[in-house]
Coordinates of C-alpha atoms in Angstrom, one line a residue:
Chain A
M14 CA 6.5 7.4 -33.1
P15 CA 7.8 4.6 -30.7
V16 CA 10.3 5.8 -28.2
L17 CA 13.4 3.7 -27.8
C18 CA 14.7 2.4 -24.6
S19 CA 17.3 4.7 -23.1
S20 CA 19.4 1.8 -21.5
C21 CA 19.7 -0.9 -24.5
A22 CA 18.6 1.5 -27.3
E23 CA 17.3 -1.6 -29.0
K24 CA 13.8 -2.3 -28.0
R25 CA 10.6 -0.1 -27.8
A26 CA 10.3 1.7 -24.3
V27 CA 7.3 0.7 -22.4
L28 CA 7.5 3.0 -19.5
K29 CA 8.8 6.3 -18.3
R30 CA 10.4 5.9 -14.9
P31 CA 9.1 8.6 -12.5
K32 CA 12.3 8.4 -10.4
T33 CA 14.8 9.2 -13.2
G34 CA 12.8 10.1 -16.4
H35 CA 14.3 7.6 -18.2
S36 CA 12.2 5.4 -20.8
L37 CA 12.9 1.7 -20.5
C38 CA 11.9 -1.5 -22.4
K39 CA 10.3 -4.2 -20.6
E40 CA 13.7 -6.3 -19.9
C41 CA 15.6 -3.2 -18.9
F42 CA 12.9 -2.1 -16.6
F43 CA 12.7 -5.5 -14.9
W44 CA 16.4 -5.4 -14.6
A45 CA 16.6 -1.9 -13.1
F46 CA 13.8 -2.4 -10.8
E47 CA 15.2 -5.8 -9.4
E48 CA 18.8 -4.3 -9.3
E49 CA 17.7 -1.2 -7.3
V50 CA 16.0 -3.4 -4.6
H51 CA 19.1 -5.5 -4.5
Q52 CA 21.2 -2.4 -3.8
T53 CA 18.9 -1.3 -1.1
I54 CA 19.2 -4.6 0.6
V55 CA 23.0 -4.6 0.4
A56 CA 23.6 -1.0 1.1
A57 CA 21.6 -1.3 4.3
K58 CA 22.7 -4.8 5.1
L59 CA 19.2 -6.0 5.6
F60 CA 19.8 -9.8 5.7
K61 CA 22.6 -12.2 6.7
P62 CA 23.1 -15.5 5.1
G63 CA 21.3 -18.4 6.8
E64 CA 18.5 -16.3 8.1
T65 CA 14.9 -17.2 7.9
V66 CA 12.9 -14.4 6.7
G67 CA 9.1 -13.9 6.8
I68 CA 7.6 -12.0 3.9
A69 CA 4.4 -10.3 5.3
A70 CA 2.0 -11.1 2.5
S71 CA -1.5 -9.7 2.0
G72 CA -2.1 -10.8 -1.5
G73 CA -1.9 -7.2 -2.6
K74 CA 0.3 -5.7 -5.3
D75 CA 3.2 -4.8 -3.0
S76 CA 3.6 -7.9 -1.0
T77 CA 3.2 -10.0 -4.2
V78 CA 5.9 -8.1 -5.9
L79 CA 7.9 -8.2 -2.8
A80 CA 7.7 -12.0 -2.5
H81 CA 8.6 -12.4 -6.2
V82 CA 11.5 -10.0 -6.1
M83 CA 12.9 -11.6 -3.0
K84 CA 12.6 -15.1 -4.6
V85 CA 14.6 -13.9 -7.6
L86 CA 17.2 -12.1 -5.6
N87 CA 17.7 -14.8 -3.1
E88 CA 18.5 -17.1 -6.1
R89 CA 20.3 -14.6 -8.2
Y90 CA 22.6 -13.3 -5.7
S91 CA 22.7 -16.3 -3.2
Y92 CA 21.6 -14.4 -0.2
G93 CA 21.2 -17.8 1.5
L94 CA 17.9 -17.0 3.1
E95 CA 15.0 -19.3 3.8
L96 CA 11.8 -17.4 2.7
M97 CA 8.4 -17.9 4.2
L98 CA 5.0 -16.1 3.7
L99 CA 3.3 -14.8 6.6
S100 CA -0.3 -13.4 6.5
V101 CA -2.7 -11.9 8.9
D102 CA -6.4 -12.5 8.8
E103 CA -8.1 -9.4 10.3
G104 CA -11.5 -10.7 9.7
I105 CA -12.8 -8.3 7.1
T106 CA -15.6 -10.0 5.3
G107 CA -15.3 -9.5 1.4
Y108 CA -11.8 -8.1 1.6
R109 CA -9.6 -10.0 3.6
D110 CA -11.0 -13.6 2.8
D111 CA -10.6 -12.9 -0.9
S112 CA -7.1 -11.6 -0.7
L113 CA -6.0 -14.6 1.4
E114 CA -7.0 -16.7 -1.5
T115 CA -4.6 -14.8 -3.5
V116 CA -1.9 -15.4 -0.8
K117 CA -2.6 -19.1 -1.0
R118 CA -2.2 -19.0 -4.7
N119 CA 1.2 -17.2 -4.3
Q120 CA 2.2 -19.9 -2.0
Q121 CA 1.7 -22.4 -4.8
Q122 CA 3.2 -20.1 -7.4
Y123 CA 6.4 -19.2 -5.4
E124 CA 6.6 -22.6 -3.6
L125 CA 7.0 -20.9 -0.1
P126 CA 5.5 -22.1 3.1
L127 CA 2.7 -20.1 4.5
K128 CA 1.5 -19.1 8.0
I129 CA -1.7 -17.2 8.5
V130 CA -2.5 -15.6 11.9
S131 CA -6.1 -14.3 12.6
Y132 CA -7.3 -11.5 15.0
E133 CA -9.9 -13.8 16.0
E134 CA -7.6 -16.3 17.5
L135 CA -5.2 -13.8 18.9
Y136 CA -7.5 -11.1 20.3
G137 CA -11.0 -12.6 20.2
W138 CA -12.0 -9.8 17.9
T139 CA -12.5 -9.7 14.1
M140 CA -12.3 -6.4 12.4
D141 CA -16.0 -6.6 11.5
A142 CA -16.8 -7.0 15.1
I143 CA -14.5 -4.1 16.0
V144 CA -16.1 -1.8 13.5
K145 CA -19.7 -2.6 14.9
Q146 CA -18.5 -1.4 18.2
V147 CA -16.0 1.5 17.2
G148 CA -17.6 3.0 14.0
L149 CA -16.0 3.9 10.9
K150 CA -13.8 6.7 12.0
N151 CA -11.0 5.1 14.2
N152 CA -11.2 1.6 13.2
C153 CA -7.9 1.8 11.2
T154 CA -6.1 2.6 14.4
F155 CA -7.3 -0.7 15.9
C156 CA -6.3 -2.6 12.8
G157 CA -2.9 -1.1 12.5
V158 CA -2.0 -1.6 16.1
F159 CA -3.4 -5.4 16.2
R160 CA -1.7 -6.2 13.0
R161 CA 1.7 -5.1 14.0
Q162 CA 1.6 -7.4 17.0
A163 CA -0.1 -10.0 14.8
L164 CA 2.8 -10.2 12.5
D165 CA 5.3 -10.4 15.5
R166 CA 3.2 -13.4 17.1
G167 CA 3.1 -14.9 13.6
A168 CA 6.8 -14.6 13.0
I169 CA 7.5 -16.1 16.4
M170 CA 5.3 -19.1 15.6
L171 CA 7.2 -19.4 12.4
K172 CA 10.5 -19.0 14.1
V173 CA 11.7 -16.4 11.6
D174 CA 14.7 -14.2 12.2
K175 CA 13.2 -11.3 10.3
I176 CA 10.2 -10.0 8.8
C177 CA 10.1 -7.8 5.5
T178 CA 7.0 -5.8 4.5
G179 CA 6.0 -4.4 1.1
H180 CA 5.9 -0.8 2.1
N181 CA 6.9 1.2 -0.9
A182 CA 8.3 4.8 -1.4
D183 CA 4.7 6.2 -1.6
D184 CA 3.9 4.7 1.7
V185 CA 6.9 6.1 3.4
A186 CA 6.2 9.5 1.8
E187 CA 2.6 9.5 2.9
T188 CA 3.7 8.6 6.5
V189 CA 6.2 11.5 6.7
L190 CA 3.4 13.8 5.4
M191 CA 0.9 12.4 8.0
N192 CA 3.3 12.6 10.9
V193 CA 4.1 16.2 10.0
L194 CA 0.3 17.0 9.7
R195 CA -0.4 15.5 13.2
G196 CA 2.7 16.8 14.9
D197 CA 3.8 13.4 15.9
I198 CA 7.6 14.1 16.2
A199 CA 8.5 10.8 17.6
R200 CA 7.0 8.9 14.7
L201 CA 8.3 11.6 12.2
R202 CA 11.8 10.8 13.5
R203 CA 11.5 6.9 13.2
C204 CA 9.2 6.5 10.2
T205 CA 11.7 6.6 7.5
A206 CA 14.0 4.1 9.0
I207 CA 14.5 0.9 6.7
S208 CA 14.7 -1.4 9.4
T209 CA 13.4 -1.4 12.9
A210 CA 15.6 -2.2 16.1
S211 CA 15.4 -5.6 17.6
E212 CA 15.0 -4.8 21.2
G213 CA 11.8 -5.9 23.1
E214 CA 10.1 -9.0 24.2
G215 CA 8.3 -10.6 21.4
V216 CA 9.4 -8.2 18.7
V217 CA 10.9 -9.5 15.5
P218 CA 13.1 -7.0 13.5
R219 CA 11.6 -5.9 10.3
C220 CA 12.7 -4.0 7.2
K221 CA 11.3 -2.5 4.0
P222 CA 13.2 -3.8 0.9
L223 CA 10.8 -1.9 -1.5
K224 CA 11.4 1.4 0.5
Y225 CA 12.6 3.2 -2.6
A226 CA 10.4 1.7 -5.1
Y227 CA 7.6 3.8 -6.5
E228 CA 4.1 2.6 -6.4
K229 CA 3.8 3.3 -10.2
E230 CA 6.6 0.8 -10.9
I231 CA 5.5 -1.9 -8.4
V232 CA 2.3 -1.9 -10.2
L233 CA 3.7 -2.0 -13.8
Y234 CA 6.2 -4.6 -12.8
A235 CA 3.3 -6.9 -11.5
Y236 CA 1.4 -5.9 -14.7
F237 CA 4.2 -6.8 -17.2
K238 CA 5.2 -9.9 -15.3
K239 CA 1.7 -10.8 -15.0
L240 CA 1.8 -11.5 -11.2
D241 CA -1.2 -12.6 -9.6
Y242 CA -2.5 -9.9 -6.9
F243 CA -5.6 -8.8 -5.4
S244 CA -6.6 -5.2 -5.8
T245 CA -9.6 -3.8 -3.8
E246 CA -9.7 -1.1 -1.2
C247 CA -10.5 -2.3 2.2
I248 CA -14.0 -1.6 2.8
Y249 CA -13.4 0.2 6.1
S250 CA -10.7 2.5 4.8
P251 CA -12.6 5.4 3.0
N252 CA -12.4 7.4 6.1
A253 CA -8.8 6.7 6.9
Y254 CA -6.7 10.0 7.5
R255 CA -4.1 8.3 5.2
G256 CA -6.4 8.7 2.3
Y257 CA -5.9 12.6 2.3
A258 CA -2.1 12.3 2.7
R259 CA -2.4 10.0 -0.2
T260 CA -4.4 12.2 -2.6
F261 CA -2.2 15.2 -1.7
L262 CA 0.9 13.0 -2.5
K263 CA -0.5 11.9 -5.9
D264 CA -1.2 15.4 -6.9
L265 CA 2.2 16.3 -5.9
E266 CA 3.7 13.4 -7.8
S267 CA 1.8 14.4 -11.0
V268 CA 3.5 17.8 -11.1
R269 CA 7.0 16.8 -10.0
P270 CA 7.4 12.9 -9.8
S271 CA 10.7 13.1 -7.9
S272 CA 8.7 14.6 -4.9
I273 CA 8.3 11.3 -3.5
M274 CA 11.9 10.5 -3.1
D275 CA 12.4 14.2 -2.0
I276 CA 10.0 13.8 0.8
I277 CA 11.6 10.6 2.0
H278 CA 15.0 12.4 1.9
S279 CA 13.6 15.2 3.9
G280 CA 12.2 12.8 6.4
E281 CA 15.6 10.9 6.7
N282 CA 17.5 14.0 7.3
L283 CA 15.3 15.5 10.0
S284 CA 16.7 16.1 13.3
V285 CA 14.8 16.9 16.5
R286 CA 15.6 19.9 18.4
E287 CA 17.3 19.5 21.7
G288 CA 14.9 19.5 24.7
V289 CA 11.9 18.2 22.9
K290 CA 10.3 15.6 24.9
M291 CA 10.5 12.1 23.4
P292 CA 8.7 8.8 24.4
V293 CA 11.3 6.4 26.1
Q294 CA 10.8 2.7 25.0
G295 CA 9.9 0.3 27.8
T296 CA 7.7 -2.8 28.1
C297 CA 4.1 -3.2 28.7
N298 CA 3.1 -4.1 32.3
R299 CA 0.4 -6.5 31.4
C300 CA 1.7 -8.3 28.3
G301 CA 5.5 -7.4 28.1
Y302 CA 5.3 -6.1 24.5
I303 CA 7.3 -3.2 23.5
S304 CA 5.6 0.2 24.8
S305 CA 6.3 3.6 25.5
Q306 CA 3.5 3.8 28.0
A307 CA 2.7 1.7 31.2
L308 CA 0.3 -0.3 28.9
C309 CA 1.0 -1.0 25.3
K310 CA -1.6 0.3 22.7
S311 CA -2.8 -3.1 22.0
C312 CA -3.8 -3.9 25.7
V313 CA -5.4 -0.4 26.0
L314 CA -7.6 -0.8 22.8
L315 CA -8.5 -4.5 23.8
E316 CA -9.5 -3.2 27.2
G317 CA -11.7 -0.7 25.7
L318 CA -13.2 -3.3 23.3
N319 CA -13.9 -5.7 26.1
R320 CA -15.4 -3.2 28.4
G321 CA -17.6 -1.5 25.8
L322 CA -15.5 1.8 26.1
P323 CA -14.6 2.0 22.3
K324 CA -12.8 5.5 22.6
L325 CA -10.3 4.1 25.0
G326 CA -7.2 4.3 23.3
I327 CA -8.3 6.7 20.7
G328 CA -6.4 10.2 21.7
K329 CA -4.5 10.5 24.9
H330 CA -5.7 9.0 28.0
H331 CA -2.3 8.1 29.7
R332 CA -3.6 9.1 33.0
L333 CA -6.1 6.4 33.0
H334 CA -3.6 3.6 32.3
D335 CA -2.7 3.3 35.8
K336 CA -6.4 3.3 36.8
I337 CA -7.0 0.6 34.4
L338 CA -3.9 -1.5 35.6
S339 CA -4.9 -1.3 39.1
Q340 CA -8.4 -2.2 38.1
Q341 CA -10.0 0.9 39.8
P342 CA -13.3 1.7 38.5
L343 CA -13.6 4.9 36.2
T344 CA -15.8 7.9 37.1
E345 CA -19.0 8.4 35.3
K346 CA -17.6 11.3 33.4
E347 CA -14.7 9.4 32.2
E348 CA -16.9 6.5 31.2
R349 CA -19.3 8.7 29.2
K350 CA -16.3 10.3 27.2
L351 CA -14.9 7.0 26.3
K352 CA -18.2 5.6 25.3
S353 CA -19.3 8.2 22.9
V354 CA -18.9 7.1 19.1
D355 CA -19.6 9.0 15.9
F356 CA -20.4 6.8 13.1
Chain B
M16 CA -14.4 12.5 -42.2
A17 CA -12.7 10.0 -40.1
A18 CA -13.9 6.6 -39.9
P19 CA -15.3 4.9 -36.8
I20 CA -12.5 3.2 -34.8
A21 CA -12.6 0.0 -32.8
I22 CA -10.8 0.4 -29.4
H23 CA -10.1 -2.3 -26.8
L24 CA -10.4 -0.9 -23.3
E25 CA -9.1 -2.7 -20.0
F26 CA -9.8 -1.8 -16.5
G27 CA -7.7 -3.3 -13.6
G28 CA -6.2 -2.7 -10.2
G29 CA -9.9 -2.1 -8.9
A30 CA -10.7 0.4 -11.5
E31 CA -13.1 -2.2 -13.0
L32 CA -15.3 -1.7 -9.9
L33 CA -16.5 1.7 -11.6
F34 CA -17.5 -0.2 -14.6
N35 CA -19.7 -2.9 -13.2
G36 CA -16.9 -5.1 -12.6
V37 CA -16.3 -5.7 -16.3
K38 CA -12.5 -5.6 -17.1
E39 CA -12.6 -5.6 -20.8
H40 CA -14.8 -3.6 -23.2
H41 CA -14.5 -3.5 -26.9
V42 CA -15.9 -0.3 -28.1
T43 CA -16.4 1.5 -31.4
L44 CA -16.1 5.2 -31.3
P45 CA -18.2 6.9 -33.8
S46 CA -16.7 8.8 -36.9
Q47 CA -16.0 12.4 -36.6
S48 CA -14.2 15.1 -38.5
E49 CA -11.1 15.3 -36.4
P50 CA -9.1 12.2 -35.1
W51 CA -10.1 10.9 -31.7
D52 CA -7.5 11.6 -28.9
V53 CA -7.4 10.2 -25.5
K54 CA -8.7 13.4 -23.9
Q55 CA -11.9 13.0 -25.9
L56 CA -11.8 9.1 -25.2
L57 CA -12.0 10.0 -21.4
V58 CA -15.0 12.1 -22.0
W59 CA -16.5 9.6 -24.1
I60 CA -15.9 6.8 -21.4
Q61 CA -17.5 9.1 -18.7
R62 CA -20.5 9.6 -20.7
N63 CA -21.1 5.9 -22.1
L64 CA -19.2 3.5 -19.8
L65 CA -18.8 5.0 -16.3
K66 CA -21.4 3.4 -13.8
E67 CA -20.8 5.5 -10.8
R68 CA -18.5 7.9 -8.9
P69 CA -16.8 9.7 -11.9
E70 CA -14.6 11.7 -9.4
L71 CA -12.9 8.1 -8.9
F72 CA -11.8 7.9 -12.5
V73 CA -11.4 11.3 -14.0
Q74 CA -10.0 14.6 -12.5
G75 CA -10.6 17.7 -14.7
D76 CA -9.5 16.8 -18.2
S77 CA -7.3 13.9 -17.2
V78 CA -7.5 10.6 -15.2
R79 CA -7.3 10.9 -11.4
P80 CA -4.0 10.7 -10.2
G81 CA -3.0 7.3 -9.2
I82 CA -4.6 5.8 -12.3
L83 CA -2.0 4.4 -14.7
V84 CA -2.7 4.4 -18.6
L85 CA -1.0 2.2 -20.9
I86 CA -1.5 2.5 -24.7
N87 CA -0.7 -0.6 -26.7
D88 CA 1.2 -1.9 -23.5
A89 CA 3.4 1.3 -23.3
D90 CA 3.2 4.0 -20.6
W91 CA 1.1 6.8 -22.0
E92 CA 3.7 9.3 -20.8
L93 CA 5.8 8.2 -23.6
M94 CA 3.0 8.6 -26.2
G95 CA 1.7 11.9 -25.5
E96 CA -0.7 11.3 -22.8
L97 CA -3.9 13.1 -23.6
D98 CA -2.9 14.3 -26.9
Y99 CA -2.1 10.8 -28.4
Q100 CA -4.4 10.2 -31.4
L101 CA -6.2 6.8 -31.3
Q102 CA -5.9 4.5 -34.0
D103 CA -8.1 1.4 -35.0
Q104 CA -7.6 -1.6 -32.9
D105 CA -5.6 0.3 -30.2
N106 CA -5.4 -1.4 -26.7
I107 CA -5.9 1.2 -23.9
V108 CA -5.4 -0.2 -20.2
F109 CA -6.4 1.7 -17.1
I110 CA -4.9 0.4 -13.8
S111 CA -5.6 1.9 -10.5
T112 CA -3.0 1.9 -7.9
L113 CA -5.2 3.3 -5.2
H114 CA -5.6 0.4 -2.8
G115 CA -3.8 -1.6 -0.1
G116 CA -0.7 -3.5 -1.2

């Protein structure tokens, strides 16, 4: 017995929306999905007419859908934005080189300019080389930190006013869970923000237009619209901590689909108790990038890589930052702790 | 006795990697006394097609959370999920969402 669309009552429904439980046909689904992103953008005042916006594109499902929807909405509602694609090449053989081919196809399909920045040119290290030194447990820390900065640098090279990323509702909910599990109060407070502040040298403001879009709907949107995207798990990710939060979230979603939105809602409405020590935003003494410590995480990680101390930057070593900055040698005990790596 | 039925299976979003990278499969389910349903199809797939890591495709009686199922281009949640009774020439698509975006 085919179910009729609850919106137009004319056509056959093709999906049941996890957010609302409504059954929609293809056209009503496309409309609802696009409209909701539009409402997200308008309500949060994410863009101003005349701005140049860099769409962080990896060739994956989220960024492909983001690029497509941004283009559609920019035209439909005359946002007046100049859109560009910005891609980061982390140097992961068999993963990133393939997905970048997809981005290049996206560039043709959406007719948008594309800039690719690589870890190799920015830091002198590919992820493949990093994993050889660091192992398979903490490599995601390096990648995430470097990529954030790489996006900013690419954005500055492209001269964009803002960056938008394809983070979806599932991603944000996972991040809330991860920060609770790790006791990271500072991040817990910031992580549900739809856009970041624009202070700091070399930092470009960024936002998440897909923040309230369920991953399931992003995948089905791409499937029904036949959008071209690359879909393989990063070869280094199986040990990432996020995987546990993701599995947990997926199980929660299957029991109660609204839990994803509800977790985001919880995160957005958390307030931190008075007297809780919070990091203060400053700048890195070495490179000037935004940082809450004397040295930004990127500089600390790079220092560790270049000195053969892969654990520098993993865990808390703030006391050592001053030593590193003033180029004092580390004690033998300190060096030993920082060298040990479990593969 | 129900006649054997031809089913067209598709695997996407990375799920195809569990099936030797082959995205499309035309299969014939043998005849049996009761009609085939999706629950039985999953068991059949696990036994006959799944090349590795079954835990990445099935969980308990159902698919692993994060794998979307479409029956004739519609969300299986609209069709009765595991209880949907398969018909000849049905098209079942399994899309994994469990990868970076």
